[in-house]
mmCIF file with all atom_site columns, C-alpha atoms in Angstrom:
data_model
loop_
_atom_site.group_PDB
_atom_site.id
_atom_site.type_symbol
_atom_site.label_atom_id
_atom_site.label_alt_id
_atom_site.label_comp_id
_atom_site.label_asym_id
_atom_site.label_entity_id
_atom_site.label_seq_id
_atom_site.pdbx_PDB_ins_code
_atom_site.Cartn_x
_atom_site.Cartn_y
_atom_site.Cartn_z
_atom_site.occupancy
_atom_site.B_iso_or_equiv
_atom_site.pdbx_formal_charge
_atom_site.auth_seq_id
_atom_site.auth_comp_id
_atom_site.auth_asym_id
_atom_site.auth_atom_id
_atom_site.pdbx_PDB_model_num
ATOM 1   C CA . GLN A 1 1   ? -11.804 19.866  5.329   1.00 0.00 ? 13  GLN A CA 1
ATOM 2   C CA . ARG A 1 2   ? -13.856 22.829  6.542   1.00 0.00 ? 14  ARG A CA 1
ATOM 3   C CA . GLN A 1 3   ? -16.993 21.520  4.878   1.00 0.00 ? 15  GLN A CA 1
ATOM 4   C CA . GLN A 1 4   ? -16.395 18.014  6.214   1.00 0.00 ? 16  GLN A CA 1
ATOM 5   C CA . ASP A 1 5   ? -16.110 19.369  9.762   1.00 0.00 ? 17  ASP A CA 1
ATOM 6   C CA . SER A 1 6   ? -19.472 21.108  9.416   1.00 0.00 ? 18  SER A CA 1
ATOM 7   C CA . LEU A 1 7   ? -21.383 17.950  8.439   1.00 0.00 ? 19  LEU A CA 1
ATOM 8   C CA . SER A 1 8   ? -23.674 16.535  11.087  1.00 0.00 ? 20  SER A CA 1
ATOM 9   C CA . PHE A 1 9   ? -23.850 12.864  12.025  1.00 0.00 ? 21  PHE A CA 1
ATOM 10  C CA . LEU A 1 10  ? -27.184 11.280  11.099  1.00 0.00 ? 22  LEU A CA 1
ATOM 11  C CA . CYS A 1 11  ? -26.808 7.601   12.032  1.00 0.00 ? 23  CYS A CA 1
ATOM 12  C CA . ASN A 1 12  ? -24.798 4.477   11.343  1.00 0.00 ? 24  ASN A CA 1
ATOM 13  C CA . ALA A 1 13  ? -25.232 3.110   7.817   1.00 0.00 ? 25  ALA A CA 1
ATOM 14  C CA . ASP A 1 14  ? -26.954 -0.046  9.070   1.00 0.00 ? 26  ASP A CA 1
ATOM 15  C CA . LYS A 1 15  ? -29.635 2.091   10.767  1.00 0.00 ? 27  LYS A CA 1
ATOM 16  C CA . ILE A 1 16  ? -30.692 4.125   7.725   1.00 0.00 ? 28  ILE A CA 1
ATOM 17  C CA . PRO A 1 17  ? -34.421 3.528   7.200   1.00 0.00 ? 29  PRO A CA 1
ATOM 18  C CA . GLU A 1 18  ? -35.381 1.610   4.046   1.00 0.00 ? 30  GLU A CA 1
ATOM 19  C CA . SER A 1 19  ? -37.575 4.553   3.095   1.00 0.00 ? 31  SER A CA 1
ATOM 20  C CA . SER A 1 20  ? -34.520 6.823   2.912   1.00 0.00 ? 32  SER A CA 1
ATOM 21  C CA . PHE A 1 21  ? -33.238 7.943   -0.491  1.00 0.00 ? 33  PHE A CA 1
ATOM 22  C CA . PHE A 1 22  ? -29.755 6.792   0.623   1.00 0.00 ? 34  PHE A CA 1
ATOM 23  C CA . HIS A 1 23  ? -30.644 3.248   1.734   1.00 0.00 ? 35  HIS A CA 1
ATOM 24  C CA . LYS A 1 24  ? -30.278 1.455   -1.642  1.00 0.00 ? 36  LYS A CA 1
ATOM 25  C CA . PRO A 1 25  ? -27.129 3.278   -2.832  1.00 0.00 ? 37  PRO A CA 1
ATOM 26  C CA . LEU A 1 26  ? -25.383 2.564   0.481   1.00 0.00 ? 38  LEU A CA 1
ATOM 27  C CA . LYS A 1 27  ? -26.357 -1.119  0.297   1.00 0.00 ? 39  LYS A CA 1
ATOM 28  C CA . GLU A 1 28  ? -24.983 -1.300  -3.264  1.00 0.00 ? 40  GLU A CA 1
ATOM 29  C CA . VAL A 1 29  ? -21.694 0.296   -2.199  1.00 0.00 ? 41  VAL A CA 1
ATOM 30  C CA . GLU A 1 30  ? -21.503 -2.197  0.681   1.00 0.00 ? 42  GLU A CA 1
ATOM 31  C CA . LYS A 1 31  ? -22.036 -5.110  -1.730  1.00 0.00 ? 43  LYS A CA 1
ATOM 32  C CA . ALA A 1 32  ? -19.386 -3.739  -4.088  1.00 0.00 ? 44  ALA A CA 1
ATOM 33  C CA . ARG A 1 33  ? -16.912 -3.315  -1.218  1.00 0.00 ? 45  ARG A CA 1
ATOM 34  C CA . ASP A 1 34  ? -17.535 -6.875  -0.051  1.00 0.00 ? 46  ASP A CA 1
ATOM 35  C CA . PHE A 1 35  ? -17.025 -8.106  -3.616  1.00 0.00 ? 47  PHE A CA 1
ATOM 36  C CA . VAL A 1 36  ? -13.701 -6.262  -3.938  1.00 0.00 ? 48  VAL A CA 1
ATOM 37  C CA . ILE A 1 37  ? -12.510 -7.592  -0.578  1.00 0.00 ? 49  ILE A CA 1
ATOM 38  C CA . SER A 1 38  ? -13.477 -11.164 -1.465  1.00 0.00 ? 50  SER A CA 1
ATOM 39  C CA . GLU A 1 39  ? -11.650 -10.849 -4.774  1.00 0.00 ? 51  GLU A CA 1
ATOM 40  C CA . LEU A 1 40  ? -8.552  -9.283  -3.220  1.00 0.00 ? 52  LEU A CA 1
ATOM 41  C CA . THR A 1 41  ? -8.327  -12.079 -0.663  1.00 0.00 ? 53  THR A CA 1
ATOM 42  C CA . SER A 1 42  ? -8.822  -14.844 -3.233  1.00 0.00 ? 54  SER A CA 1
ATOM 43  C CA . ASN A 1 43  ? -5.845  -17.068 -4.042  1.00 0.00 ? 55  ASN A CA 1
ATOM 44  C CA . ARG A 1 44  ? -6.140  -16.123 -7.721  1.00 0.00 ? 56  ARG A CA 1
ATOM 45  C CA . ILE A 1 45  ? -5.700  -12.377 -7.098  1.00 0.00 ? 57  ILE A CA 1
ATOM 46  C CA . GLN A 1 46  ? -3.137  -12.875 -4.322  1.00 0.00 ? 58  GLN A CA 1
ATOM 47  C CA . ASN A 1 47  ? -0.991  -14.990 -6.657  1.00 0.00 ? 59  ASN A CA 1
ATOM 48  C CA . GLN A 1 48  ? -1.353  -12.393 -9.395  1.00 0.00 ? 60  GLN A CA 1
ATOM 49  C CA . LEU A 1 49  ? -0.366  -9.578  -7.009  1.00 0.00 ? 61  LEU A CA 1
ATOM 50  C CA . HIS A 1 50  ? 2.673   -11.572 -5.914  1.00 0.00 ? 62  HIS A CA 1
ATOM 51  C CA . ARG A 1 51  ? 3.768   -11.963 -9.556  1.00 0.00 ? 63  ARG A CA 1
ATOM 52  C CA . LEU A 1 52  ? 3.053   -8.316  -10.379 1.00 0.00 ? 64  LEU A CA 1
ATOM 53  C CA . LYS A 1 53  ? 5.151   -7.028  -7.435  1.00 0.00 ? 65  LYS A CA 1
ATOM 54  C CA . HIS A 1 54  ? 8.258   -8.206  -9.279  1.00 0.00 ? 66  HIS A CA 1
ATOM 55  C CA . GLU A 1 55  ? 7.297   -6.389  -12.500 1.00 0.00 ? 67  GLU A CA 1
ATOM 56  C CA . HIS A 1 56  ? 5.935   -3.236  -10.836 1.00 0.00 ? 68  HIS A CA 1
ATOM 57  C CA . GLU A 1 57  ? 7.963   -2.266  -7.774  1.00 0.00 ? 69  GLU A CA 1
ATOM 58  C CA . TRP A 1 58  ? 5.538   0.562   -6.914  1.00 0.00 ? 70  TRP A CA 1
ATOM 59  C CA . ILE A 1 59  ? 2.956   -2.013  -5.799  1.00 0.00 ? 71  ILE A CA 1
ATOM 60  C CA . ASP A 1 60  ? 4.853   -2.863  -2.639  1.00 0.00 ? 72  ASP A CA 1
ATOM 61  C CA . ASP A 1 61  ? 7.337   -0.041  -2.063  1.00 0.00 ? 73  ASP A CA 1
ATOM 62  C CA . GLY A 1 62  ? 5.437   1.610   0.797   1.00 0.00 ? 74  GLY A CA 1
ATOM 63  C CA . GLU A 1 63  ? 5.825   5.070   -0.755  1.00 0.00 ? 75  GLU A CA 1
ATOM 64  C CA . ASN A 1 64  ? 2.807   4.979   -3.019  1.00 0.00 ? 76  ASN A CA 1
ATOM 65  C CA . HIS A 1 65  ? -0.802  5.212   -2.029  1.00 0.00 ? 77  HIS A CA 1
ATOM 66  C CA . VAL A 1 66  ? -2.185  2.011   -3.485  1.00 0.00 ? 78  VAL A CA 1
ATOM 67  C CA . TYR A 1 67  ? -5.918  1.753   -3.954  1.00 0.00 ? 79  TYR A CA 1
ATOM 68  C CA . PHE A 1 68  ? -8.231  -0.573  -5.818  1.00 0.00 ? 80  PHE A CA 1
ATOM 69  C CA . GLU A 1 69  ? -10.893 0.498   -8.287  1.00 0.00 ? 81  GLU A CA 1
ATOM 70  C CA . LEU A 1 70  ? -14.030 -1.350  -9.244  1.00 0.00 ? 82  LEU A CA 1
ATOM 71  C CA . VAL A 1 71  ? -15.287 0.052   -12.521 1.00 0.00 ? 83  VAL A CA 1
ATOM 72  C CA . GLY A 1 72  ? -18.652 -0.981  -13.872 1.00 0.00 ? 84  GLY A CA 1
ATOM 73  C CA . ASN A 1 73  ? -22.034 0.147   -15.063 1.00 0.00 ? 85  ASN A CA 1
ATOM 74  C CA . ALA A 1 74  ? -23.408 2.154   -12.164 1.00 0.00 ? 86  ALA A CA 1
ATOM 75  C CA . SER A 1 75  ? -27.070 1.542   -11.474 1.00 0.00 ? 87  SER A CA 1
ATOM 76  C CA . SER A 1 76  ? -29.563 4.350   -11.933 1.00 0.00 ? 88  SER A CA 1
ATOM 77  C CA . ILE A 1 77  ? -29.929 4.472   -8.133  1.00 0.00 ? 89  ILE A CA 1
ATOM 78  C CA . PHE A 1 78  ? -26.674 6.457   -8.187  1.00 0.00 ? 90  PHE A CA 1
ATOM 79  C CA . ASP A 1 79  ? -27.975 9.111   -10.601 1.00 0.00 ? 91  ASP A CA 1
ATOM 80  C CA . GLU A 1 80  ? -28.462 11.670  -7.827  1.00 0.00 ? 92  GLU A CA 1
ATOM 81  C CA . ILE A 1 81  ? -25.477 10.536  -5.724  1.00 0.00 ? 93  ILE A CA 1
ATOM 82  C CA . LEU A 1 82  ? -22.221 12.414  -6.037  1.00 0.00 ? 94  LEU A CA 1
ATOM 83  C CA . PHE A 1 83  ? -20.101 10.819  -3.322  1.00 0.00 ? 95  PHE A CA 1
ATOM 84  C CA . ILE A 1 84  ? -20.298 8.056   -0.693  1.00 0.00 ? 96  ILE A CA 1
ATOM 85  C CA . CYS A 1 85  ? -17.623 7.194   1.879   1.00 0.00 ? 97  CYS A CA 1
ATOM 86  C CA . SER A 1 86  ? -17.485 4.381   4.389   1.00 0.00 ? 98  SER A CA 1
ATOM 87  C CA . ARG A 1 87  ? -14.953 2.972   6.803   1.00 0.00 ? 99  ARG A CA 1
ATOM 88  C CA . VAL A 1 88  ? -15.151 -0.620  8.065   1.00 0.00 ? 100 VAL A CA 1
ATOM 89  C CA . TYR A 1 89  ? -12.868 -2.112  10.705  1.00 0.00 ? 101 TYR A CA 1
ATOM 90  C CA . SER A 1 90  ? -12.174 -5.859  10.551  1.00 0.00 ? 102 SER A CA 1
ATOM 91  C CA . ASN A 1 91  ? -9.368  -8.053  11.873  1.00 0.00 ? 103 ASN A CA 1
ATOM 92  C CA . ASP A 1 92  ? -6.868  -5.204  12.406  1.00 0.00 ? 104 ASP A CA 1
ATOM 93  C CA . LEU A 1 93  ? -7.570  -3.829  8.943   1.00 0.00 ? 105 LEU A CA 1
ATOM 94  C CA . VAL A 1 94  ? -9.514  -0.764  7.888   1.00 0.00 ? 106 VAL A CA 1
ATOM 95  C CA . PHE A 1 95  ? -11.383 -0.882  4.590   1.00 0.00 ? 107 PHE A CA 1
ATOM 96  C CA . VAL A 1 96  ? -12.107 2.610   3.320   1.00 0.00 ? 108 VAL A CA 1
ATOM 97  C CA . THR A 1 97  ? -14.595 2.684   0.455   1.00 0.00 ? 109 THR A CA 1
ATOM 98  C CA . VAL A 1 98  ? -15.341 5.699   -1.708  1.00 0.00 ? 110 VAL A CA 1
ATOM 99  C CA . TYR A 1 99  ? -17.947 5.938   -4.470  1.00 0.00 ? 111 TYR A CA 1
ATOM 100 C CA . PHE A 1 100 ? -17.378 8.780   -6.918  1.00 0.00 ? 112 PHE A CA 1
ATOM 101 C CA . GLU A 1 101 ? -18.526 9.263   -10.523 1.00 0.00 ? 113 GLU A CA 1
ATOM 102 C CA . GLY A 1 102 ? -19.506 5.632   -11.034 1.00 0.00 ? 114 GLY A CA 1
ATOM 103 C CA . VAL A 1 103 ? -16.335 4.121   -9.584  1.00 0.00 ? 115 VAL A CA 1
ATOM 104 C CA . ILE A 1 104 ? -15.852 2.309   -6.278  1.00 0.00 ? 116 ILE A CA 1
ATOM 105 C CA . TYR A 1 105 ? -12.432 2.868   -4.686  1.00 0.00 ? 117 TYR A CA 1
ATOM 106 C CA . VAL A 1 106 ? -11.220 0.626   -1.862  1.00 0.00 ? 118 VAL A CA 1
ATOM 107 C CA . VAL A 1 107 ? -8.190  1.424   0.270   1.00 0.00 ? 119 VAL A CA 1
ATOM 108 C CA . ILE A 1 108 ? -6.863  -1.036  2.821   1.00 0.00 ? 120 ILE A CA 1
ATOM 109 C CA . GLU A 1 109 ? -5.181  0.503   5.858   1.00 0.00 ? 121 GLU A CA 1
ATOM 110 C CA . ASP A 1 110 ? -3.554  -0.863  8.982   1.00 0.00 ? 122 ASP A CA 1
ATOM 111 C CA . GLY A 1 111 ? -6.147  -0.961  11.745  1.00 0.00 ? 123 GLY A CA 1
ATOM 112 C CA . GLU A 1 112 ? -3.982  -2.302  14.528  1.00 0.00 ? 124 GLU A CA 1
ATOM 113 C CA . GLY A 1 113 ? -3.989  -0.408  17.794  1.00 0.00 ? 125 GLY A CA 1
ATOM 114 C CA . VAL A 1 114 ? -6.316  2.269   19.108  1.00 0.00 ? 126 VAL A CA 1
ATOM 115 C CA . GLN A 1 115 ? -8.578  3.857   16.494  1.00 0.00 ? 127 GLN A CA 1
ATOM 116 C CA . PRO A 1 116 ? -10.242 7.262   16.855  1.00 0.00 ? 128 PRO A CA 1
ATOM 117 C CA . LEU A 1 117 ? -13.945 7.067   17.654  1.00 0.00 ? 129 LEU A CA 1
ATOM 118 C CA . LEU A 1 118 ? -14.920 9.387   14.793  1.00 0.00 ? 130 LEU A CA 1
ATOM 119 C CA . ASN A 1 119 ? -12.188 9.164   12.187  1.00 0.00 ? 131 ASN A CA 1
ATOM 120 C CA . VAL A 1 120 ? -13.384 11.448  9.393   1.00 0.00 ? 132 VAL A CA 1
ATOM 121 C CA . SER A 1 121 ? -10.219 11.513  7.284   1.00 0.00 ? 133 SER A CA 1
ATOM 122 C CA . PHE A 1 122 ? -10.324 9.683   3.985   1.00 0.00 ? 134 PHE A CA 1
ATOM 123 C CA . PRO A 1 123 ? -7.454  8.781   1.654   1.00 0.00 ? 135 PRO A CA 1
ATOM 124 C CA . ASP A 1 124 ? -6.846  10.706  -1.548  1.00 0.00 ? 136 ASP A CA 1
ATOM 125 C CA . VAL A 1 125 ? -7.702  8.525   -4.552  1.00 0.00 ? 137 VAL A CA 1
ATOM 126 C CA . SER A 1 126 ? -7.281  11.316  -7.078  1.00 0.00 ? 138 SER A CA 1
ATOM 127 C CA . HIS A 1 127 ? -3.630  10.562  -7.868  1.00 0.00 ? 139 HIS A CA 1
ATOM 128 C CA . ASP A 1 128 ? -3.036  9.402   -11.401 1.00 0.00 ? 140 ASP A CA 1
ATOM 129 C CA . GLY A 1 129 ? -0.310  6.854   -11.514 1.00 0.00 ? 141 GLY A CA 1
ATOM 130 C CA . GLU A 1 130 ? 0.529   3.469   -12.840 1.00 0.00 ? 142 GLU A CA 1
ATOM 131 C CA . GLY A 1 131 ? -2.081  0.770   -12.741 1.00 0.00 ? 143 GLY A CA 1
ATOM 132 C CA . VAL A 1 132 ? -2.571  -2.869  -13.561 1.00 0.00 ? 144 VAL A CA 1
ATOM 133 C CA . THR A 1 133 ? -5.743  -4.793  -14.272 1.00 0.00 ? 145 THR A CA 1
ATOM 134 C CA . LEU A 1 134 ? -6.252  -7.562  -11.767 1.00 0.00 ? 146 LEU A CA 1
ATOM 135 C CA . ALA A 1 135 ? -9.402  -9.073  -13.254 1.00 0.00 ? 147 ALA A CA 1
ATOM 136 C CA . MET A 1 136 ? -12.138 -8.565  -15.813 1.00 0.00 ? 148 MET A CA 1
ATOM 137 C CA . TYR A 1 137 ? -15.750 -9.618  -15.320 1.00 0.00 ? 149 TYR A CA 1
ATOM 138 C CA . ASP A 1 138 ? -18.263 -9.751  -18.124 1.00 0.00 ? 150 ASP A CA 1
ATOM 139 C CA . ASP A 1 139 ? -20.988 -12.184 -17.091 1.00 0.00 ? 151 ASP A CA 1
ATOM 140 C CA . ASP A 1 140 ? -23.658 -9.653  -18.076 1.00 0.00 ? 152 ASP A CA 1
ATOM 141 C CA . SER A 1 141 ? -24.055 -5.933  -18.652 1.00 0.00 ? 153 SER A CA 1
ATOM 142 C CA . THR A 1 142 ? -24.265 -5.154  -14.927 1.00 0.00 ? 154 THR A CA 1
ATOM 143 C CA . SER A 1 143 ? -21.063 -6.977  -13.987 1.00 0.00 ? 155 SER A CA 1
ATOM 144 C CA . PRO A 1 144 ? -18.100 -4.875  -12.937 1.00 0.00 ? 156 PRO A CA 1
ATOM 145 C CA . ASN A 1 145 ? -15.293 -4.420  -15.430 1.00 0.00 ? 157 ASN A CA 1
ATOM 146 C CA . GLY A 1 146 ? -12.637 -5.173  -12.850 1.00 0.00 ? 158 GLY A CA 1
ATOM 147 C CA . PRO A 1 147 ? -10.843 -4.142  -9.714  1.00 0.00 ? 159 PRO A CA 1
ATOM 148 C CA . TRP A 1 148 ? -7.717  -2.174  -10.517 1.00 0.00 ? 160 TRP A CA 1
ATOM 149 C CA . ILE A 1 149 ? -4.724  -1.496  -8.380  1.00 0.00 ? 161 ILE A CA 1
#
């Protein structure tokens, strides 16, 4: 937390110059986040989640910190990137995305009500727990292996 408080604000992600080292990795994380969100809101995944809630009570018990993982073959543009975080507000939901060690994590939070202007807290996705595979993708070698819950 101390280190996070000492970081300076550079600019919004959509204003990073194309010449910046960070431009392409941030765009890739944005595309991955959008992919995960589109999959999670699809009827196929929603129906699967509904079925899985009955087999795995932890999915919907409110006590666990549920997050989704997108595991795939990370592009070489991430070779020098250790960690990326983003927070997107949409329709009373907050989508928190974290890239770490080749994995994209997406956490969906309630975004209803007043939100802090600079919310710098991020959820902990380091907890090992139960998991279920929601989908597998293998169209080609660069396709993700699947979002996990």
